[in-house]
Short mmCIF file of C-alpha atoms in Angstrom, two decimals:
data_model
loop_
_atom_site.label_atom_id
_atom_site.label_comp_id
_atom_site.label_asym_id
_atom_site.label_seq_id
_atom_site.Cartn_x
_atom_site.Cartn_y
_atom_site.Cartn_z
CA ASP A 1 0.13 -0.10 -0.05
CA THR A 2 1.36 3.17 -0.72
CA ALA A 3 1.77 5.54 2.09
CA VAL A 4 0.67 9.14 0.08
CA SER A 5 -0.40 8.54 -3.09
CA GLN A 6 -1.32 11.56 -5.94
CA THR A 7 -3.23 11.40 -9.32
CA PRO A 8 -2.37 11.88 -12.39
CA LYS A 9 1.71 11.35 -11.79
CA TYR A 10 2.05 13.75 -15.24
CA LEU A 11 -0.11 16.22 -16.97
CA VAL A 12 0.41 18.10 -20.04
CA THR A 13 -2.19 20.93 -20.75
CA GLN A 14 -2.67 24.41 -22.53
CA MET A 15 -2.34 28.16 -20.48
CA GLY A 16 -5.79 29.26 -19.54
CA ASN A 17 -7.00 25.97 -18.65
CA ASP A 18 -8.49 24.99 -15.50
CA LYS A 19 -6.63 21.52 -13.60
CA SER A 20 -6.99 19.50 -10.75
CA ILE A 21 -4.51 17.34 -8.93
CA LYS A 22 -5.47 14.63 -6.14
CA CYS A 23 -3.92 12.94 -3.06
CA GLU A 24 -4.34 10.85 -0.55
CA GLN A 25 -2.84 9.25 2.65
CA ASN A 26 -3.18 6.41 4.25
CA LEU A 27 -1.15 7.20 7.35
CA GLY A 28 -3.41 8.28 9.12
CA HIS A 29 -1.73 11.95 9.70
CA ASP A 30 -2.88 15.06 10.92
CA THR A 31 -1.36 17.08 8.48
CA MET A 32 -1.06 17.67 4.76
CA TYR A 33 1.30 19.86 2.51
CA TRP A 34 1.29 21.11 -1.17
CA TYR A 35 5.23 21.87 -2.84
CA LYS A 36 5.79 23.30 -5.43
CA GLN A 37 9.16 21.68 -6.80
CA ASP A 38 10.45 24.44 -9.80
CA SER A 39 13.21 22.98 -12.89
CA LYS A 40 16.26 24.77 -9.38
CA LYS A 41 14.93 21.87 -7.33
CA PHE A 42 14.08 24.45 -4.23
CA LEU A 43 11.38 23.20 -2.65
CA LYS A 44 8.68 25.57 -1.26
CA ILE A 45 6.18 25.05 0.59
CA MET A 46 2.07 26.40 -1.08
CA PHE A 47 -0.51 25.23 1.72
CA SER A 48 0.26 22.85 4.60
CA TYR A 49 -3.33 21.77 6.15
CA ASN A 50 -4.72 19.95 9.53
CA ASN A 51 -7.90 19.10 10.40
CA LYS A 52 -7.92 23.44 12.56
CA GLU A 53 -5.33 25.03 10.41
CA LEU A 54 -5.03 26.08 6.94
CA ILE A 55 -2.08 27.42 6.78
CA ILE A 56 -1.12 28.83 3.41
CA ASN A 57 2.24 30.51 1.84
CA GLU A 58 1.19 34.58 0.96
CA THR A 59 3.27 34.49 -2.14
CA VAL A 60 1.26 31.54 -4.27
CA PRO A 61 -1.22 33.13 -6.07
CA ASN A 62 -5.15 32.42 -5.55
CA ARG A 63 -5.12 31.21 -8.54
CA PHE A 64 -3.81 28.15 -6.57
CA SER A 65 -6.76 26.63 -3.81
CA PRO A 66 -6.52 23.67 -1.74
CA LYS A 67 -9.88 21.61 -0.74
CA SER A 68 -9.80 18.73 1.85
CA PRO A 69 -12.80 16.28 1.89
CA ASP A 70 -11.38 14.36 4.70
CA LYS A 71 -8.59 14.53 7.07
CA ALA A 72 -7.21 11.89 4.86
CA HIS A 73 -7.49 14.02 1.09
CA LEU A 74 -5.56 17.00 -0.18
CA ASN A 75 -6.49 18.09 -3.46
CA LEU A 76 -4.23 21.16 -5.55
CA HIS A 77 -6.89 22.99 -8.07
CA ILE A 78 -5.87 25.55 -10.27
CA ASN A 79 -7.19 27.58 -11.69
CA SER A 80 -5.66 30.02 -15.09
CA LEU A 81 -3.14 28.12 -15.82
CA GLU A 82 0.01 29.67 -16.50
CA LEU A 83 3.44 29.02 -18.46
CA GLY A 84 5.45 29.77 -14.96
CA ASP A 85 2.68 27.10 -12.91
CA SER A 86 5.36 24.33 -15.12
CA ALA A 87 6.99 22.53 -11.47
CA VAL A 88 6.42 19.23 -10.47
CA TYR A 89 3.94 19.41 -7.47
CA PHE A 90 4.72 16.38 -4.17
CA CYS A 91 1.76 15.91 -1.31
CA ALA A 92 3.16 15.67 2.35
CA SER A 93 1.80 14.91 5.32
CA SER A 94 3.30 14.22 8.64
CA GLN A 95 1.88 13.83 12.59
CA PHE A 96 2.45 16.93 14.06
CA SER A 97 3.26 16.91 17.80
CA ASP A 98 4.45 19.32 20.36
CA ARG A 99 7.72 19.51 18.73
CA GLY A 100 6.65 20.09 15.97
CA PRO A 101 5.58 18.57 12.10
CA GLY A 102 8.09 15.39 12.92
CA GLU A 103 9.31 13.06 9.47
CA LEU A 104 7.30 14.47 6.02
CA PHE A 105 5.43 11.15 3.66
CA PHE A 106 6.13 13.03 0.18
CA GLY A 107 3.97 11.20 -2.25
CA GLU A 108 5.19 10.58 -5.97
CA GLY A 109 5.16 14.06 -7.30
CA SER A 110 3.15 15.31 -10.09
CA ARG A 111 4.78 16.58 -13.22
CA LEU A 112 2.89 19.37 -14.64
CA THR A 113 3.27 21.22 -18.18
CA VAL A 114 1.91 24.47 -19.44
CA LEU A 115 1.81 25.14 -23.22
CA GLY B 1 14.40 36.63 7.04
CA GLN B 2 14.78 32.93 6.89
CA ASN B 3 18.46 31.25 5.33
CA ILE B 4 19.35 28.13 4.94
CA ASP B 5 22.47 27.49 3.46
CA GLN B 6 24.13 24.40 1.21
CA PRO B 7 26.43 23.39 -1.03
CA THR B 8 25.22 23.06 -4.89
CA GLU B 9 26.95 20.56 -5.60
CA MET B 10 29.63 18.38 -4.36
CA THR B 11 31.53 15.74 -6.48
CA ALA B 12 33.10 12.42 -4.25
CA THR B 13 34.63 9.03 -5.27
CA GLU B 14 32.98 5.35 -4.45
CA GLY B 15 34.08 4.35 -1.88
CA ALA B 16 35.10 7.87 0.60
CA ILE B 17 33.74 10.63 2.12
CA VAL B 18 32.06 13.09 2.01
CA GLN B 19 31.28 16.26 3.94
CA ILE B 20 27.58 17.86 2.85
CA ASN B 21 27.26 21.51 4.54
CA CYS B 22 24.37 23.90 6.04
CA THR B 23 24.16 26.43 8.11
CA TYR B 24 20.94 28.40 8.98
CA GLN B 25 19.79 31.54 9.94
CA THR B 26 15.70 31.35 10.83
CA SER B 27 13.43 32.47 13.93
CA GLY B 28 13.54 30.15 16.48
CA PHE B 29 15.22 26.56 16.06
CA ASN B 30 12.53 23.46 17.11
CA GLY B 31 15.15 20.62 14.52
CA LEU B 32 16.45 20.10 11.71
CA PHE B 33 16.14 17.33 9.33
CA TRP B 34 18.69 16.01 6.94
CA TYR B 35 16.19 14.28 3.19
CA GLN B 36 17.58 12.41 0.43
CA GLN B 37 16.53 13.43 -3.15
CA HIS B 38 16.76 10.95 -6.22
CA ALA B 39 16.52 12.38 -9.51
CA GLY B 40 12.68 12.49 -11.03
CA GLU B 41 11.57 10.58 -7.16
CA ALA B 42 10.60 11.90 -4.01
CA PRO B 43 12.60 13.84 -1.28
CA THR B 44 12.83 10.43 1.44
CA PHE B 45 13.27 11.38 5.30
CA LEU B 46 16.97 10.72 6.32
CA SER B 47 17.40 12.28 10.06
CA TYR B 48 16.34 15.15 13.12
CA ASN B 49 18.72 16.57 15.30
CA VAL B 50 17.06 18.38 17.83
CA LEU B 51 20.56 18.51 20.47
CA ASP B 52 23.88 18.92 19.79
CA GLY B 53 25.78 15.84 18.84
CA LEU B 54 26.14 13.60 16.14
CA GLU B 55 23.47 10.91 15.49
CA GLU B 56 24.71 7.58 13.07
CA LYS B 57 23.06 5.81 11.00
CA GLY B 58 24.08 3.55 9.04
CA ARG B 59 26.38 4.85 6.86
CA PHE B 60 25.63 8.17 7.45
CA SER B 61 26.11 10.62 10.59
CA SER B 62 24.42 13.67 10.60
CA PHE B 63 25.85 16.41 13.40
CA LEU B 64 24.13 19.90 14.92
CA SER B 65 25.31 22.95 16.48
CA ARG B 66 22.24 24.60 17.42
CA SER B 67 25.08 27.71 18.53
CA LYS B 68 26.52 27.91 14.99
CA GLY B 69 23.13 27.73 13.31
CA TYR B 70 25.29 24.46 11.75
CA SER B 71 24.63 21.08 11.14
CA TYR B 72 26.08 18.51 8.11
CA LEU B 73 25.83 14.87 6.83
CA LEU B 74 28.22 12.44 6.89
CA LEU B 75 27.93 9.55 4.10
CA LYS B 76 30.85 7.21 4.49
CA GLU B 77 31.76 4.47 2.23
CA LEU B 78 30.53 6.11 -0.61
CA GLN B 79 27.65 3.72 -3.08
CA MET B 80 27.15 5.31 -6.47
CA LYS B 81 23.66 4.84 -6.03
CA ASP B 82 24.02 8.07 -3.47
CA SER B 83 23.83 10.45 -5.85
CA ALA B 84 21.57 12.54 -5.11
CA SER B 85 20.16 15.57 -3.81
CA TYR B 86 20.23 16.09 -0.01
CA LEU B 87 18.31 18.49 0.99
CA CYS B 88 18.96 20.40 4.52
CA ALA B 89 15.40 21.64 6.19
CA VAL B 90 14.78 23.39 9.39
CA VAL B 91 12.11 24.14 12.08
CA ASP B 92 10.70 27.30 12.64
CA SER B 93 9.97 28.68 16.12
CA ASN B 94 6.20 28.49 14.73
CA TYR B 95 7.05 25.50 13.55
CA GLN B 96 7.44 26.02 10.18
CA LEU B 97 9.46 24.41 7.58
CA ILE B 98 12.57 25.84 5.88
CA TRP B 99 13.92 24.62 2.98
CA GLY B 100 17.69 24.75 1.97
CA ALA B 101 17.70 23.93 -2.03
CA GLY B 102 19.89 20.76 -1.53
CA THR B 103 22.91 20.16 -1.69
CA LYS B 104 23.24 17.83 -5.70
CA LEU B 105 25.37 14.96 -4.96
CA ILE B 106 27.85 13.04 -7.70
CA ILE B 107 29.15 10.27 -6.63
CA LYS B 108 32.59 8.41 -9.30
CA PRO B 109 33.82 5.54 -9.76
#
């Protein structure tokens, strides 16, 4: 069983389209994340969410929105796609404690290409 | 601002030892992680340090000095499969993870 799974793995689409990436974790963790990794390989946090709080990186355009139907799922919706959105998007989960976020478990990544 | 510095790239020889350094300037400190990321794959957890000193785990060890804002990852008996990027990440006072840009390690035969 895959601990953190995200779909699709590859996504090629045109500028201006709207797309979604789904993420599910079966680890029972209380916190999920979306990261963007660009061509320079820098991991940039976009959102972190647990059943109490959504934390949004203020630099993320509001075209990006997380949707969490339950604590095991955190989907990423992107409206009006732009060329600069091309990147690999990683979903991750962890169990938050009084020591902080704990070890992150990552999904395999979703490579988005905007043409 | 918050900052994590790592060398961009390092090269080492199979069987040798390599040390990857990470220096940080963050608003508070609540622990430091090292992750390994092979090309085209997801990052995977290697180590966690919250107290000063050395944590050893097989061929990999991680060291932390909180007073110096410094950590290193030590890889011994290098194997070709150790070719990967190594990411340093610090937990700040708000319990947010601050990531370095990663160090690409190239292993040569």
